[in-house]
Amino acid sequence: MTYSAPVDEQRFVLTHIARIGEIGADPRFSAASEDMVDAIVEGAAAFAEGEYAPLLRSGDTVGARWDNGVVTMPEGFRAAYRAFVDNGWGTLAGPVAFGGQGLPFSLATVVMEDLGTANMGFSLVNMLTPGAIESLVAHGSQEQQATWLPRLITGEWPGTMNLTEPQAGSDVGAIRTTATQAPDGTWRVKGQKIFITFGEHDLADNIVHLVLARTPGAPQGTKGLSLFLVPKYRLDEAGEPGVRNDVHCVSIEHKLGIHASPTCVMSYGDNDDCIGELVGAEGAGIRAMFTMMNNARINVGNQGVQVAERATQLAIAYARDRIQSPSADGTSGKASVAIIEHPDVRRMLLRMKAQTQAVRALLYYAAGQVDRAHMGDAAAKARVDLVTPLVKAHGTDIGCEVASLGVQVHGGMGFIEETGAAQHYRDARITPIYEGTNGIQTADLVGRKLTGDGGAALRALLTDIHAEIDNEPTLVALADAVEQIAAWMLNEASVNDRLAGSYSFLTMVATLTCGWLMARQAAVATALSAKDEGNLTFLKAKIAAARFYLDQIVPEAIGLRAAALAGSAPLYALTAEELAA
Amino acid sequence: MTYSAPVDEQRFVLTHIARIGEIGADPRFSAASEDMVDAIVEGAAAFAEGEYAPLLRSGDTVGARWDNGVVTMPEGFRAAYRAFVDNGWGTLAGPVAFGGQGLPFSLATVVMEDLGTANMGFSLVNMLTPGAIESLVAHGSQEQQATWLPRLITGEWPGTMNLTEPQAGSDVGAIRTTATQAPDGTWRVKGQKIFITFGEHDLADNIVHLVLARTPGAPQGTKGLSLFLVPKYRLDEAGEPGVRNDVHCVSIEHKLGIHASPTCVMSYGDNDDCIGELVGAEGAGIRAMFTMMNNARINVGNQGVQVAERATQLAIAYARDRIQSPSADGTSGKASVAIIEHPDVRRMLLRMKAQTQAVRALLYYAAGQVDRAHMGDAAAKARVDLVTPLVKAHGTDIGCEVASLGVQVHGGMGFIEETGAAQHYRDARITPIYEGTNGIQTADLVGRKLTGDGGAALRALLTDIHAEIDNEPTLVALADAVEQIAAWMLNEASVNDRLAGSYSFLTMVATLTCGWLMARQAAVATALSAKDEGNLTFLKAKIAAARFYLDQIVPEAIGLRAAALAGSAPLYALTAEELAA
């Protein structure tokens, strides 16, 4: 079964959660008229359904292939990527000065969602380039911007992010790749990077690598890192790809999922001839990296929504089709019914729908705040910082949960690869890991985001939430629990205590935020239905999903309070040796 | 990294949860002396570590292969299976009259656990034969027993279970395979079965298929089913495999995991020459099937324990080895530490350990009750019936959860297949599906097991639990919630209401039972430590895992109360069409 973009849902959440109307009313985003929003929501749906979705299976079964340094994508991928470039989908949120359309990130989020729901592995190539664009916009010289941005923005030359090395995963400061300046002022990059997504491929005529490296005499740790731009092909005098640079793909990984995304081991400067350009100041690499990762974490949270949406569509279709056993309450007599009629299958499907909608609301909300931050709203900037780890960690956890439920709905067929449910279960599993493991996100939440400002950003969020949840007792109870834990973390807990409870706390804050946004949607849908406005079936389904979330899922999160408050002592009751014994 | 059987843990749980001493004191199991128990726990560990564990990777990467009806196992599998047979591991729990050792199921459970932890996919061949043995013991003629049991018991000829057909999965009554009696009194079986585990392979010289089929004029549904024994090779006059029977493996499935286990499409009677023997009376097939599945569901719950144990061992080893970042509380200065020292990694590992121990306790408890039922204890028989769905559904859910945490602990390496964590994540995913999906288990719990006896079996369990949990407030609260839900289900809820809450309810009852058994173990460990008896490190670790379970995991289950009590109305607020819209 193929993918059908949930355009009614996307428009509804854009309108009532991202509040795209307010964003489009700002001069910064004046291009985002209502007509333009509609055109993009519908156009992205058609493009993703038509070009990316048909390649889902071959992306998995054939996958990216490595041979002697060359990475070949399965048939059809280059053409589909070319269509992405030609149709201008890459230019959406790019700066107008360099050929972008200057549209809101909220809209780019919808496009990203469609591409990834259609083909998550493939869409990674579209997901990384924005980070390269952002870091050049923020830190590049005028010449670098003029040279690289136009082709990055169209996607003609996709970008990559090169951070990880074998000894430097979550610990970015342990990077050993070096860059040394040649007499002519250019830099020579040397070292090996691992886990480089789309580090090499045949989709485009050049690839723009952004590489974190250490310069001679630089201090240890993150402060000694600088950012370098390393093209696969150096540009000739006409600005076109010319001589091959000394950067090579040594191998690609054999992975659990996202086989359409080559995960590369990249070697820089094997022959001491890898020319790079310094981006920004020497030693400012870590700042540039955070710029690159700014929205990347939100985009990975988006992947949670994507895989959840696709898994849900597949499971619902199967459950309507598969006939098995009469209904338990006798209403079908001896006649077998579609399994969607059986209560526990219903429960799984409604849970999948509710969880997917909840994290989509959280995602669009975050994206809307990104746009408001760009509009100069300082409170929105603080809000983005606070909710980014929620979107990334909770969005991806839900992606995994929903994909697993999708397998279960299929019964024995779910375990058979040809059915497709298993691919989502495999693909989803990378999302809680990359772009900062979910443990890194939870540490970010209770560290920089909570204690970093003495709890101010969280208090502001809770104030907004409280203003809308009076009628929802489960949310009030969850908000109380969140406040209690936050107070304990801020006033009593040690750093290890906070970290010990961070995972439970993040899930609670994320569920509270999702619940708030679901409650708002239910209220809007109820009001619209009463006025007989809009797609009444959609509104009815929205209310049912929201009620399921508020009445049945939110209480689960309250059950995490004890773990959030347990402190670190239970974790260190045993030494590492005793734990292993 | 290879597998190291947790023999201290196994002995402790056998002693204090299965209470194997009481079982060995019964004349029925007099062979289970303390020495014998020790010998088996240690022998099975050595055998599984030495013979099965080394084949884990090739079972996954090479896997079972089909070519023109012949299924070939990877190198080494036939020899390992031969060693299983020669060392008599198959004979453990078999009846003495036919060459078995007549030992308790509790002990067979430990052996099964070791084999499956070493190599889950491969060990399926050992898991299915006991069902065939049980059904012949219960329903076979004297001649059938004399002919087939000795070779089934040694494992020389493994058994299979043939239920599923394309239109008959959870709905067994929809089976269409037929059996017609020939003039000479023998039966001809004809039809196609799917999802037949180890339906064909090269491990042994014969295979004994037990096949559910419909006889001419039989009523529709399950009442019209009879059980047939269909050998791959008919026996010659000397009782040895002779002429090939008309049964063939048409293909094997391409699956998400357990690649070492061929999942076969089996065709019976393509040439109208598939000879079978009727086992038991005509029309009594469904009873015989339940006999086959009796302990099979417990054995699948065992697989949850297996995959959880293996994933935990792998994750702990990695976390001790992988150095990344200084400790957050500053105690390591600038020096990076092994990630096992970081709080959130600790949390994952301790959770993995606690959950694994909890479902192992539940498993061994159930196995001990099976033995007591065989000793004639009617209450134990009711207890087995009650806890079987808990072991199957909750054990396998935990297997999946722990395997997923195992991937997460590995970070990026977890997504790389060569690391091995991903295999457990893939292998685990079948266990909530086969041998009755977990949805079937939850329906069984709230149907036959709860309302079937007016709640008597559950009340008896709660009485036993209450006698030991006074000091554990989380368990008291969970028990209260379980009682409240059970009362609602028995007195107010409709059948659909019960089914709507069945999944949450099962998780709550299982967690309560696990918590009870963990609390008991903590109490025993505390008492033994105080007397300086036993392995003090093991006892300390046991107490830490139990406390984590009681203080942090049990409260999560209380969070499921709202969903358990929500009733079915929220699930049917939408029609199937509206849910799909």
Short mmCIF file of C-alpha atoms in Angstrom, two decimals, chain B residues 419-564:
data_model
loop_
_atom_site.label_atom_id
_atom_site.label_comp_id
_atom_site.label_asym_id
_atom_site.label_seq_id
_atom_site.Cartn_x
_atom_site.Cartn_y
_atom_site.Cartn_z
CA THR B 419 27.20 -5.40 16.89
CA GLY B 420 24.53 -7.99 17.57
CA ALA B 421 22.13 -5.82 19.59
CA ALA B 422 19.92 -5.33 16.53
CA GLN B 423 19.49 -9.09 16.09
CA HIS B 424 17.89 -9.36 19.52
CA TYR B 425 15.60 -6.44 18.67
CA ARG B 426 14.55 -8.25 15.49
CA ASP B 427 14.32 -11.73 16.98
CA ALA B 428 12.28 -10.56 19.96
CA ARG B 429 9.53 -9.06 17.80
CA ILE B 430 7.97 -12.39 16.84
CA THR B 431 7.32 -13.45 20.43
CA PRO B 432 4.29 -11.18 21.09
CA ILE B 433 2.79 -12.58 17.89
CA TYR B 434 3.10 -16.34 17.67
CA GLU B 435 1.52 -19.01 19.82
CA GLY B 436 -1.51 -16.74 20.21
CA THR B 437 -0.94 -13.03 19.79
CA ASN B 438 -0.70 -11.04 22.98
CA GLY B 439 -4.17 -9.72 22.16
CA ILE B 440 -5.40 -13.32 22.24
CA GLN B 441 -3.70 -13.71 25.63
CA THR B 442 -5.36 -10.63 27.07
CA ALA B 443 -8.72 -11.84 25.77
CA ASP B 444 -8.03 -15.21 27.39
CA LEU B 445 -7.24 -13.49 30.68
CA VAL B 446 -10.37 -11.36 30.94
CA GLY B 447 -12.54 -14.05 29.34
CA ARG B 448 -11.95 -17.68 30.19
CA LYS B 449 -9.57 -17.01 33.05
CA LEU B 450 -11.32 -14.16 34.88
CA THR B 451 -15.02 -14.31 34.10
CA GLY B 452 -14.89 -18.05 33.38
CA ASP B 453 -14.72 -18.84 37.09
CA GLY B 454 -16.32 -15.67 38.45
CA GLY B 455 -12.92 -14.33 39.47
CA ALA B 456 -12.09 -17.20 41.85
CA ALA B 457 -8.60 -17.91 40.46
CA LEU B 458 -7.65 -14.25 40.53
CA ARG B 459 -8.94 -13.86 44.09
CA ALA B 460 -6.84 -16.84 45.16
CA LEU B 461 -3.75 -15.29 43.57
CA LEU B 462 -4.44 -11.94 45.23
CA THR B 463 -4.79 -13.67 48.59
CA ASP B 464 -1.37 -15.26 48.17
CA ILE B 465 0.10 -11.94 47.08
CA HIS B 466 -1.43 -9.96 49.92
CA ALA B 467 0.10 -12.36 52.44
CA GLU B 468 3.59 -11.22 51.46
CA ILE B 469 3.41 -7.55 50.42
CA ASP B 470 2.43 -5.59 53.53
CA ASN B 471 5.73 -3.71 53.48
CA GLU B 472 5.56 -2.72 49.84
CA PRO B 473 3.28 0.29 49.36
CA THR B 474 3.55 0.29 45.57
CA LEU B 475 2.39 -3.32 45.42
CA VAL B 476 -0.47 -2.68 47.81
CA ALA B 477 -1.61 0.21 45.62
CA LEU B 478 -1.30 -1.88 42.46
CA ALA B 479 -3.20 -4.77 44.08
CA ASP B 480 -5.98 -2.37 45.02
CA ALA B 481 -6.18 -1.14 41.44
CA VAL B 482 -6.27 -4.71 40.11
CA GLU B 483 -9.08 -5.59 42.52
CA GLN B 484 -11.05 -2.53 41.50
CA ILE B 485 -10.72 -3.33 37.81
CA ALA B 486 -11.51 -7.01 38.30
CA ALA B 487 -14.69 -6.11 40.21
CA TRP B 488 -15.71 -3.76 37.43
CA MET B 489 -14.99 -6.37 34.78
CA LEU B 490 -16.94 -9.05 36.66
CA ASN B 491 -19.93 -6.97 37.69
CA GLU B 492 -20.42 -4.09 35.32
CA ALA B 493 -18.43 -4.30 32.14
CA SER B 494 -19.71 -5.70 28.86
CA VAL B 495 -17.60 -8.21 26.96
CA ASN B 496 -16.31 -5.40 24.74
CA ASP B 497 -15.56 -3.24 27.78
CA ARG B 498 -13.47 -6.04 29.25
CA LEU B 499 -11.63 -6.58 26.00
CA ALA B 500 -11.01 -2.85 25.62
CA GLY B 501 -9.24 -2.81 28.99
CA SER B 502 -7.70 -6.25 28.72
CA TYR B 503 -4.23 -5.21 27.62
CA SER B 504 -3.78 -2.68 30.41
CA PHE B 505 -5.29 -5.10 32.90
CA LEU B 506 -2.96 -7.92 31.90
CA THR B 507 0.08 -5.69 32.24
CA MET B 508 -1.10 -4.64 35.71
CA VAL B 509 -1.76 -8.18 36.94
CA ALA B 510 1.55 -9.38 35.50
CA THR B 511 3.48 -6.51 37.05
CA LEU B 512 1.79 -7.16 40.39
CA THR B 513 2.72 -10.82 40.23
CA CYS B 514 6.28 -10.03 39.17
CA GLY B 515 6.51 -7.43 41.94
CA TRP B 516 5.31 -9.92 44.53
CA LEU B 517 7.97 -12.41 43.44
CA MET B 518 10.66 -9.72 43.35
CA ALA B 519 9.66 -8.59 46.85
CA ARG B 520 9.96 -12.16 48.07
CA GLN B 521 13.39 -12.48 46.51
CA ALA B 522 14.50 -9.22 48.09
CA ALA B 523 13.33 -10.45 51.48
CA VAL B 524 15.15 -13.77 51.08
CA ALA B 525 18.29 -12.04 49.85
CA THR B 526 18.23 -9.63 52.77
CA ALA B 527 17.86 -12.47 55.26
CA LEU B 528 20.63 -14.52 53.64
CA SER B 529 22.97 -11.51 53.50
CA ALA B 530 22.35 -10.84 57.18
CA LYS B 531 23.43 -14.42 57.91
CA ASP B 532 26.39 -14.05 55.54
CA GLU B 533 25.11 -17.00 53.50
CA GLY B 534 25.53 -17.44 49.77
CA ASN B 535 27.08 -15.24 47.10
CA LEU B 536 26.89 -11.82 48.75
CA THR B 537 27.48 -9.89 45.53
CA PHE B 538 24.66 -11.76 43.87
CA LEU B 539 22.36 -11.09 46.82
CA LYS B 540 23.23 -7.40 46.84
CA ALA B 541 22.52 -7.13 43.12
CA LYS B 542 19.26 -9.00 43.58
CA ILE B 543 18.13 -6.54 46.24
CA ALA B 544 19.05 -3.55 44.05
CA ALA B 545 17.17 -4.93 41.06
CA ALA B 546 14.14 -5.79 43.17
CA ARG B 547 14.05 -2.35 44.75
CA PHE B 548 14.28 -0.69 41.33
CA TYR B 549 11.38 -2.84 40.16
CA LEU B 550 9.23 -2.18 43.21
CA ASP B 551 9.94 1.52 43.55
CA GLN B 552 10.12 2.61 39.92
CA ILE B 553 8.49 0.06 37.60
CA VAL B 554 5.47 -0.97 39.67
CA PRO B 555 4.15 2.63 39.84
CA GLU B 556 4.12 2.77 36.04
CA ALA B 557 1.61 -0.07 36.00
CA ILE B 558 -0.70 1.87 38.30
CA GLY B 559 -0.76 4.52 35.56
CA LEU B 560 -2.61 2.01 33.37
CA ARG B 561 -5.71 1.98 35.57
CA ALA B 562 -7.56 4.65 33.60
CA ALA B 563 -7.14 2.77 30.34
CA ALA B 564 -8.19 -0.52 31.93
#
